[in-house]
């Protein structure tokens, strides 16, 4: 595929270019969401409606982007959310993401459904990888994955809990998206219309679910995980000696129960709108959950972040760290490793410039006063006025 990374000046650029280069089926797999996409749109709209408060005449010449994360220092305030089948965006995508993680000492999520083995990802990330577990419906299979992750050196397990059933994503269904690919006439035409992607993929081999096969059996991304319950969480908490993060939480009572259950951190997320279409905007849930769990409990956030200003808004509403999803895959599709690094620079510059406009030198200074008005806090969907924020 052609390297067009010089054209990436925003995450919208990455998406636009990716759309041009990817087969429709792959673009719709990445960009798609549950139902008609209302939940995905709502996540982005909710960010857009938030306002930041500019401040003046503070000396902000020296700005730092690093943040503390589980006792260490991440040199950027955002990491890489776990995503299955990243190599569909371009061969080698998982390892490109892992190298970004290594470079900036931020976590990359190695998905259960990754297209590169969990061992290769943590190696390329020089340890900066967290293993994301989908309960497979069979505890023995999950146990086997946890043992492998442990042996590979993973210290953090991310248990994704918002997929009891995979959301219906009509854009995928219309394209006949299946793993492994099923080649029908429409897929053939689709691939033929996108020769650079098709040739690169043909040359490297179609991406596979790399954590499976052989002794590790098969993985069906659409299979039911509806049997997971709180007792499963208890067993996983008992079993996994490292840090346990639970991803996909939008409810205050659930967050409080997870905190009581000894989970080390919660990742507030609506799976980027790919699960329950009518879910509330995840950023609203973050504010409510921060109020409920108190100022010191680690909260991570993903869903709908499209700019550095969005990153800052999530910190203002109580996140201790945030994760990016789709934009990273679009950047890789648009410009390969160079495109990815360019988008990471775009986000970093956007965060840094926004900090300057807010009169701040680091993310540590972000707090409730970084938000411009009370309109968000007064929104009845949050229920308790302005969200309380850690950093003040
Ligand atoms: C193509 C794709 C695959 C994904 N696969 C997984 C996965 O395997 N495990 C998981 O926990 N989340 C998965 N997610 C969800 C992301 O981790 C994250 O929650 C979401 O992308 C964030 O929203 P955003 O894309 O709007 O930034 C996936 C998302 C996308 C776009």
PDB file of N, CA and C in Angstrom, residues 203-279:
ATOM      1  N   UNK A 203       0.608 -11.650  -0.002  1.00  0.00           N
ATOM      2  CA  UNK A 203       2.037 -11.898   0.140  1.00  0.00           C
ATOM      3  C   UNK A 203       2.374 -12.377   1.550  1.00  0.00           C
ATOM      4  N   UNK A 204       1.765 -11.737   2.541  1.00  0.00           N
ATOM      5  CA  UNK A 204       2.085 -12.068   3.946  1.00  0.00           C
ATOM      6  C   UNK A 204       1.199 -13.189   4.474  1.00  0.00           C
ATOM      7  N   UNK A 205       0.147 -13.509   3.766  1.00  0.00           N
ATOM      8  CA  UNK A 205      -0.780 -14.533   4.257  1.00  0.00           C
ATOM      9  C   UNK A 205      -1.928 -13.873   4.994  1.00  0.00           C
ATOM     10  N   UNK A 206      -3.136 -14.399   4.800  1.00  0.00           N
ATOM     11  CA  UNK A 206      -4.312 -13.801   5.443  1.00  0.00           C
ATOM     12  C   UNK A 206      -4.145 -13.881   6.961  1.00  0.00           C
ATOM     13  N   UNK A 207      -4.497 -12.791   7.674  1.00  0.00           N
ATOM     14  CA  UNK A 207      -4.361 -12.806   9.132  1.00  0.00           C
ATOM     15  C   UNK A 207      -5.216 -13.895   9.774  1.00  0.00           C
ATOM     16  N   UNK A 208      -4.686 -14.443  10.848  1.00  0.00           N
ATOM     17  CA  UNK A 208      -5.415 -15.510  11.554  1.00  0.00           C
ATOM     18  C   UNK A 208      -5.517 -15.159  13.022  1.00  0.00           C
ATOM     19  N   UNK A 209      -6.360 -15.912  13.704  1.00  0.00           N
ATOM     20  CA  UNK A 209      -6.448 -15.767  15.160  1.00  0.00           C
ATOM     21  C   UNK A 209      -5.243 -16.490  15.755  1.00  0.00           C
ATOM     22  N   UNK A 210      -4.190 -15.717  16.032  1.00  0.00           N
ATOM     23  CA  UNK A 210      -2.870 -16.316  16.264  1.00  0.00           C
ATOM     24  C   UNK A 210      -2.715 -16.995  17.619  1.00  0.00           C
ATOM     25  N   UNK A 211      -3.651 -16.743  18.543  1.00  0.00           N
ATOM     26  CA  UNK A 211      -3.523 -17.398  19.854  1.00  0.00           C
ATOM     27  C   UNK A 211      -4.190 -18.761  19.887  1.00  0.00           C
ATOM     28  N   UNK A 212      -4.675 -19.182  18.733  1.00  0.00           N
ATOM     29  CA  UNK A 212      -5.436 -20.440  18.704  1.00  0.00           C
ATOM     30  C   UNK A 212      -4.868 -21.384  17.662  1.00  0.00           C
ATOM     31  N   UNK A 213      -5.527 -22.524  17.567  1.00  0.00           N
ATOM     32  CA  UNK A 213      -5.024 -23.560  16.666  1.00  0.00           C
ATOM     33  C   UNK A 213      -4.212 -24.559  17.463  1.00  0.00           C
ATOM     34  N   UNK A 214      -4.049 -25.732  16.943  1.00  0.00           N
ATOM     35  CA  UNK A 214      -3.275 -26.789  17.595  1.00  0.00           C
ATOM     36  C   UNK A 214      -3.855 -27.121  18.962  1.00  0.00           C
ATOM     37  N   UNK A 215      -2.976 -27.178  19.961  1.00  0.00           N
ATOM     38  CA  UNK A 215      -3.413 -27.560  21.305  1.00  0.00           C
ATOM     39  C   UNK A 215      -4.362 -26.526  21.905  1.00  0.00           C
ATOM     40  N   UNK A 216      -4.370 -25.307  21.335  1.00  0.00           N
ATOM     41  CA  UNK A 216      -5.202 -24.247  21.919  1.00  0.00           C
ATOM     42  C   UNK A 216      -6.594 -24.150  21.300  1.00  0.00           C
ATOM     43  N   UNK A 217      -6.926 -25.120  20.472  1.00  0.00           N
ATOM     44  CA  UNK A 217      -8.288 -25.207  19.957  1.00  0.00           C
ATOM     45  C   UNK A 217      -8.645 -24.044  19.048  1.00  0.00           C
ATOM     46  N   UNK A 218      -9.948 -23.866  18.857  1.00  0.00           N
ATOM     47  CA  UNK A 218     -10.422 -22.819  17.961  1.00  0.00           C
ATOM     48  C   UNK A 218     -11.060 -21.716  18.773  1.00  0.00           C
ATOM     49  N   UNK A 219     -11.159 -20.536  18.156  1.00  0.00           N
ATOM     50  CA  UNK A 219     -11.831 -19.411  18.812  1.00  0.00           C
ATOM     51  C   UNK A 219     -12.865 -18.880  17.843  1.00  0.00           C
ATOM     52  N   UNK A 220     -14.093 -18.813  18.314  1.00  0.00           N
ATOM     53  CA  UNK A 220     -15.144 -18.242  17.477  1.00  0.00           C
ATOM     54  C   UNK A 220     -15.505 -16.897  18.090  1.00  0.00           C
ATOM     55  N   UNK A 221     -15.165 -15.812  17.377  1.00  0.00           N
ATOM     56  CA  UNK A 221     -15.378 -14.490  17.971  1.00  0.00           C
ATOM     57  C   UNK A 221     -16.852 -14.196  18.223  1.00  0.00           C
ATOM     58  N   UNK A 222     -17.719 -14.947  17.556  1.00  0.00           N
ATOM     59  CA  UNK A 222     -19.149 -14.671  17.756  1.00  0.00           C
ATOM     60  C   UNK A 222     -19.774 -15.622  18.785  1.00  0.00           C
ATOM     61  N   UNK A 223     -18.966 -16.483  19.395  1.00  0.00           N
ATOM     62  CA  UNK A 223     -19.587 -17.459  20.298  1.00  0.00           C
ATOM     63  C   UNK A 223     -20.044 -16.775  21.590  1.00  0.00           C
ATOM     64  N   UNK A 224     -21.007 -17.396  22.249  1.00  0.00           N
ATOM     65  CA  UNK A 224     -21.592 -16.802  23.448  1.00  0.00           C
ATOM     66  C   UNK A 224     -20.637 -16.895  24.632  1.00  0.00           C
ATOM     67  N   UNK A 225     -20.583 -15.793  25.386  1.00  0.00           N
ATOM     68  CA  UNK A 225     -19.850 -15.819  26.662  1.00  0.00           C
ATOM     69  C   UNK A 225     -20.837 -15.500  27.774  1.00  0.00           C
ATOM     70  N   UNK A 226     -22.094 -15.849  27.511  1.00  0.00           N
ATOM     71  CA  UNK A 226     -23.165 -15.424  28.403  1.00  0.00           C
ATOM     72  C   UNK A 226     -23.116 -16.117  29.751  1.00  0.00           C
ATOM     73  N   UNK A 227     -22.317 -17.170  29.872  1.00  0.00           N
ATOM     74  CA  UNK A 227     -22.247 -17.890  31.151  1.00  0.00           C
ATOM     75  C   UNK A 227     -21.365 -17.205  32.186  1.00  0.00           C
ATOM     76  N   UNK A 228     -20.646 -16.171  31.789  1.00  0.00           N
ATOM     77  CA  UNK A 228     -19.757 -15.504  32.754  1.00  0.00           C
ATOM     78  C   UNK A 228     -20.588 -14.825  33.844  1.00  0.00           C
ATOM     79  N   UNK A 229     -20.175 -14.985  35.091  1.00  0.00           N
ATOM     80  CA  UNK A 229     -20.894 -14.322  36.181  1.00  0.00           C
ATOM     81  C   UNK A 229     -19.892 -13.880  37.255  1.00  0.00           C
ATOM     82  N   UNK A 230     -20.433 -13.353  38.369  1.00  0.00           N
ATOM     83  CA  UNK A 230     -19.547 -12.788  39.402  1.00  0.00           C
ATOM     84  C   UNK A 230     -18.666 -13.864  40.022  1.00  0.00           C
ATOM     85  N   UNK A 231     -19.155 -15.125  40.013  1.00  0.00           N
ATOM     86  CA  UNK A 231     -18.312 -16.176  40.599  1.00  0.00           C
ATOM     87  C   UNK A 231     -17.109 -16.454  39.694  1.00  0.00           C
ATOM     88  N   UNK A 232     -17.303 -16.293  38.373  1.00  0.00           N
ATOM     89  CA  UNK A 232     -16.165 -16.431  37.457  1.00  0.00           C
ATOM     90  C   UNK A 232     -15.121 -15.352  37.773  1.00  0.00           C
ATOM     91  N   UNK A 233     -15.617 -14.132  37.978  1.00  0.00           N
ATOM     92  CA  UNK A 233     -14.682 -13.049  38.310  1.00  0.00           C
ATOM     93  C   UNK A 233     -13.903 -13.399  39.583  1.00  0.00           C
ATOM     94  N   UNK A 234     -14.615 -13.925  40.569  1.00  0.00           N
ATOM     95  CA  UNK A 234     -13.939 -14.310  41.828  1.00  0.00           C
ATOM     96  C   UNK A 234     -12.836 -15.325  41.565  1.00  0.00           C
ATOM     97  N   UNK A 235     -13.161 -16.304  40.728  1.00  0.00           N
ATOM     98  CA  UNK A 235     -12.155 -17.347  40.451  1.00  0.00           C
ATOM     99  C   UNK A 235     -10.958 -16.757  39.697  1.00  0.00           C
ATOM    100  N   UNK A 236     -11.250 -15.854  38.761  1.00  0.00           N
ATOM    101  CA  UNK A 236     -10.136 -15.248  38.019  1.00  0.00           C
ATOM    102  C   UNK A 236      -9.291 -14.383  38.965  1.00  0.00           C
ATOM    103  N   UNK A 237      -9.977 -13.659  39.837  1.00  0.00           N
ATOM    104  CA  UNK A 237      -9.230 -12.817  40.800  1.00  0.00           C
ATOM    105  C   UNK A 237      -8.320 -13.679  41.681  1.00  0.00           C
ATOM    106  N   UNK A 238      -8.871 -14.821  42.074  1.00  0.00           N
ATOM    107  CA  UNK A 238      -8.101 -15.757  42.903  1.00  0.00           C
ATOM    108  C   UNK A 238      -6.912 -16.322  42.124  1.00  0.00           C
ATOM    109  N   UNK A 239      -7.167 -16.636  40.854  1.00  0.00           N
ATOM    110  CA  UNK A 239      -6.192 -17.334  40.023  1.00  0.00           C
ATOM    111  C   UNK A 239      -5.056 -16.422  39.527  1.00  0.00           C
ATOM    112  N   UNK A 240      -5.415 -15.190  39.128  1.00  0.00           N
ATOM    113  CA  UNK A 240      -4.438 -14.300  38.478  1.00  0.00           C
ATOM    114  C   UNK A 240      -3.711 -13.483  39.553  1.00  0.00           C
ATOM    115  N   UNK A 241      -2.450 -13.748  39.701  1.00  0.00           N
ATOM    116  CA  UNK A 241      -1.709 -13.108  40.798  1.00  0.00           C
ATOM    117  C   UNK A 241      -1.267 -11.688  40.432  1.00  0.00           C
ATOM    118  N   UNK A 242      -1.247 -11.387  39.152  1.00  0.00           N
ATOM    119  CA  UNK A 242      -0.840 -10.038  38.729  1.00  0.00           C
ATOM    120  C   UNK A 242      -1.997  -9.051  38.880  1.00  0.00           C
ATOM    121  N   UNK A 243      -1.867  -7.934  38.171  1.00  0.00           N
ATOM    122  CA  UNK A 243      -2.915  -6.907  38.249  1.00  0.00           C
ATOM    123  C   UNK A 243      -4.095  -7.298  37.357  1.00  0.00           C
ATOM    124  N   UNK A 244      -5.276  -7.044  37.874  1.00  0.00           N
ATOM    125  CA  UNK A 244      -6.486  -7.386  37.120  1.00  0.00           C
ATOM    126  C   UNK A 244      -7.273  -6.104  36.827  1.00  0.00           C
ATOM    127  N   UNK A 245      -7.501  -5.873  35.533  1.00  0.00           N
ATOM    128  CA  UNK A 245      -8.306  -4.723  35.089  1.00  0.00           C
ATOM    129  C   UNK A 245      -9.585  -5.300  34.485  1.00  0.00           C
ATOM    130  N   UNK A 246     -10.731  -4.726  34.814  1.00  0.00           N
ATOM    131  CA  UNK A 246     -11.972  -5.183  34.176  1.00  0.00           C
ATOM    132  C   UNK A 246     -12.427  -4.098  33.202  1.00  0.00           C
ATOM    133  N   UNK A 247     -12.597  -4.494  31.957  1.00  0.00           N
ATOM    134  CA  UNK A 247     -12.889  -3.544  30.872  1.00  0.00           C
ATOM    135  C   UNK A 247     -14.327  -3.713  30.384  1.00  0.00           C
ATOM    136  N   UNK A 248     -14.972  -2.564  30.181  1.00  0.00           N
ATOM    137  CA  UNK A 248     -16.318  -2.606  29.615  1.00  0.00           C
ATOM    138  C   UNK A 248     -17.373  -2.315  30.659  1.00  0.00           C
ATOM    139  N   UNK A 249     -17.081  -1.366  31.553  1.00  0.00           N
ATOM    140  CA  UNK A 249     -17.979  -1.074  32.670  1.00  0.00           C
ATOM    141  C   UNK A 249     -18.627   0.290  32.440  1.00  0.00           C
ATOM    142  N   UNK A 250     -19.952   0.346  32.620  1.00  0.00           N
ATOM    143  CA  UNK A 250     -20.684   1.602  32.422  1.00  0.00           C
ATOM    144  C   UNK A 250     -21.636   1.897  33.570  1.00  0.00           C
ATOM    145  N   UNK A 251     -21.692   1.004  34.565  1.00  0.00           N
ATOM    146  CA  UNK A 251     -22.690   1.160  35.622  1.00  0.00           C
ATOM    147  C   UNK A 251     -22.019   1.400  36.970  1.00  0.00           C
ATOM    148  N   UNK A 252     -22.594   2.321  37.739  1.00  0.00           N
ATOM    149  CA  UNK A 252     -22.056   2.637  39.064  1.00  0.00           C
ATOM    150  C   UNK A 252     -22.122   1.420  40.001  1.00  0.00           C
ATOM    151  N   UNK A 253     -23.260   0.739  40.114  1.00  0.00           N
ATOM    152  CA  UNK A 253     -23.272  -0.430  41.016  1.00  0.00           C
ATOM    153  C   UNK A 253     -22.255  -1.495  40.594  1.00  0.00           C
ATOM    154  N   UNK A 254     -22.100  -1.724  39.298  1.00  0.00           N
ATOM    155  CA  UNK A 254     -21.103  -2.704  38.843  1.00  0.00           C
ATOM    156  C   UNK A 254     -19.693  -2.252  39.243  1.00  0.00           C
ATOM    157  N   UNK A 255     -19.425  -0.980  39.070  1.00  0.00           N
ATOM    158  CA  UNK A 255     -18.081  -0.470  39.394  1.00  0.00           C
ATOM    159  C   UNK A 255     -17.803  -0.657  40.879  1.00  0.00           C
ATOM    160  N   UNK A 256     -18.808  -0.371  41.711  1.00  0.00           N
ATOM    161  CA  UNK A 256     -18.587  -0.513  43.156  1.00  0.00           C
ATOM    162  C   UNK A 256     -18.375  -1.970  43.523  1.00  0.00           C
ATOM    163  N   UNK A 257     -19.114  -2.868  42.865  1.00  0.00           N
ATOM    164  CA  UNK A 257     -18.952  -4.302  43.146  1.00  0.00           C
ATOM    165  C   UNK A 257     -17.560  -4.776  42.717  1.00  0.00           C
ATOM    166  N   UNK A 258     -17.065  -4.253  41.601  1.00  0.00           N
ATOM    167  CA  UNK A 258     -15.722  -4.647  41.140  1.00  0.00           C
ATOM    168  C   UNK A 258     -14.653  -4.152  42.121  1.00  0.00           C
ATOM    169  N   UNK A 259     -14.874  -2.953  42.613  1.00  0.00           N
ATOM    170  CA  UNK A 259     -13.927  -2.391  43.581  1.00  0.00           C
ATOM    171  C   UNK A 259     -13.900  -3.284  44.831  1.00  0.00           C
ATOM    172  N   UNK A 260     -15.085  -3.700  45.289  1.00  0.00           N
ATOM    173  CA  UNK A 260     -15.155  -4.585  46.469  1.00  0.00           C
ATOM    174  C   UNK A 260     -14.531  -5.939  46.189  1.00  0.00           C
ATOM    175  N   UNK A 261     -14.616  -6.381  44.924  1.00  0.00           N
ATOM    176  CA  UNK A 261     -14.107  -7.714  44.565  1.00  0.00           C
ATOM    177  C   UNK A 261     -12.581  -7.740  44.430  1.00  0.00           C
ATOM    178  N   UNK A 262     -11.932  -6.614  44.662  1.00  0.00           N
ATOM    179  CA  UNK A 262     -10.468  -6.602  44.645  1.00  0.00           C
ATOM    180  C   UNK A 262      -9.857  -6.458  43.266  1.00  0.00           C
ATOM    181  N   UNK A 263     -10.650  -5.936  42.319  1.00  0.00           N
ATOM    182  CA  UNK A 263     -10.106  -5.656  40.982  1.00  0.00           C
ATOM    183  C   UNK A 263      -9.188  -4.433  41.096  1.00  0.00           C
ATOM    184  N   UNK A 264      -8.048  -4.466  40.410  1.00  0.00           N
ATOM    185  CA  UNK A 264      -7.059  -3.393  40.592  1.00  0.00           C
ATOM    186  C   UNK A 264      -7.421  -2.103  39.876  1.00  0.00           C
ATOM    187  N   UNK A 265      -8.178  -2.207  38.787  1.00  0.00           N
ATOM    188  CA  UNK A 265      -8.593  -0.999  38.051  1.00  0.00           C
ATOM    189  C   UNK A 265      -9.779  -1.357  37.175  1.00  0.00           C
ATOM    190  N   UNK A 266     -10.554  -0.335  36.860  1.00  0.00           N
ATOM    191  CA  UNK A 266     -11.711  -0.520  35.970  1.00  0.00           C
ATOM    192  C   UNK A 266     -11.450   0.285  34.707  1.00  0.00           C
ATOM    193  N   UNK A 267     -11.745  -0.317  33.552  1.00  0.00           N
ATOM    194  CA  UNK A 267     -11.679   0.436  32.295  1.00  0.00           C
ATOM    195  C   UNK A 267     -13.110   0.745  31.867  1.00  0.00           C
ATOM    196  N   UNK A 268     -13.504   1.999  32.059  1.00  0.00           N
ATOM    197  CA  UNK A 268     -14.828   2.442  31.635  1.00  0.00           C
ATOM    198  C   UNK A 268     -14.814   2.484  30.113  1.00  0.00           C
ATOM    199  N   UNK A 269     -15.796   1.821  29.506  1.00  0.00           N
ATOM    200  CA  UNK A 269     -15.762   1.673  28.042  1.00  0.00           C
ATOM    201  C   UNK A 269     -17.116   1.183  27.562  1.00  0.00           C
ATOM    202  N   UNK A 270     -17.518   1.658  26.384  1.00  0.00           N
ATOM    203  CA  UNK A 270     -18.688   1.040  25.749  1.00  0.00           C
ATOM    204  C   UNK A 270     -18.234   0.274  24.506  1.00  0.00           C
ATOM    205  N   UNK A 271     -16.980  -0.191  24.561  1.00  0.00           N
ATOM    206  CA  UNK A 271     -16.433  -0.979  23.460  1.00  0.00           C
ATOM    207  C   UNK A 271     -16.498  -0.168  22.154  1.00  0.00           C
ATOM    208  N   UNK A 272     -16.375   1.138  22.303  1.00  0.00           N
ATOM    209  CA  UNK A 272     -16.455   1.998  21.120  1.00  0.00           C
ATOM    210  C   UNK A 272     -17.806   1.905  20.420  1.00  0.00           C
ATOM    211  N   UNK A 273     -18.871   1.630  21.194  1.00  0.00           N
ATOM    212  CA  UNK A 273     -20.211   1.549  20.597  1.00  0.00           C
ATOM    213  C   UNK A 273     -20.435   0.284  19.783  1.00  0.00           C
ATOM    214  N   UNK A 274     -19.604  -0.716  19.994  1.00  0.00           N
ATOM    215  CA  UNK A 274     -19.738  -1.943  19.198  1.00  0.00           C
ATOM    216  C   UNK A 274     -20.633  -2.969  19.879  1.00  0.00           C
ATOM    217  N   UNK A 275     -21.050  -2.694  21.126  1.00  0.00           N
ATOM    218  CA  UNK A 275     -21.865  -3.672  21.836  1.00  0.00           C
ATOM    219  C   UNK A 275     -23.328  -3.209  21.942  1.00  0.00           C
ATOM    220  N   UNK A 276     -23.700  -2.554  23.048  1.00  0.00           N
ATOM    221  CA  UNK A 276     -25.103  -2.134  23.203  1.00  0.00           C
ATOM    222  C   UNK A 276     -25.294  -0.758  22.562  1.00  0.00           C
ATOM    223  N   UNK A 277     -26.064  -0.722  21.490  1.00  0.00           N
ATOM    224  CA  UNK A 277     -26.191   0.539  20.757  1.00  0.00           C
ATOM    225  C   UNK A 277     -26.760   1.661  21.629  1.00  0.00           C
ATOM    226  N   UNK A 278     -27.688   1.299  22.511  1.00  0.00           N
ATOM    227  CA  UNK A 278     -28.360   2.327  23.318  1.00  0.00           C
ATOM    228  C   UNK A 278     -27.649   2.624  24.626  1.00  0.00           C
ATOM    229  N   UNK A 279     -26.421   2.150  24.780  1.00  0.00           N
ATOM    230  CA  UNK A 279     -25.667   2.451  26.014  1.00  0.00           C
ATOM    231  C   UNK A 279     -25.447   3.954  26.125  1.00  0.00           C
TER     232      UNK A 279
END
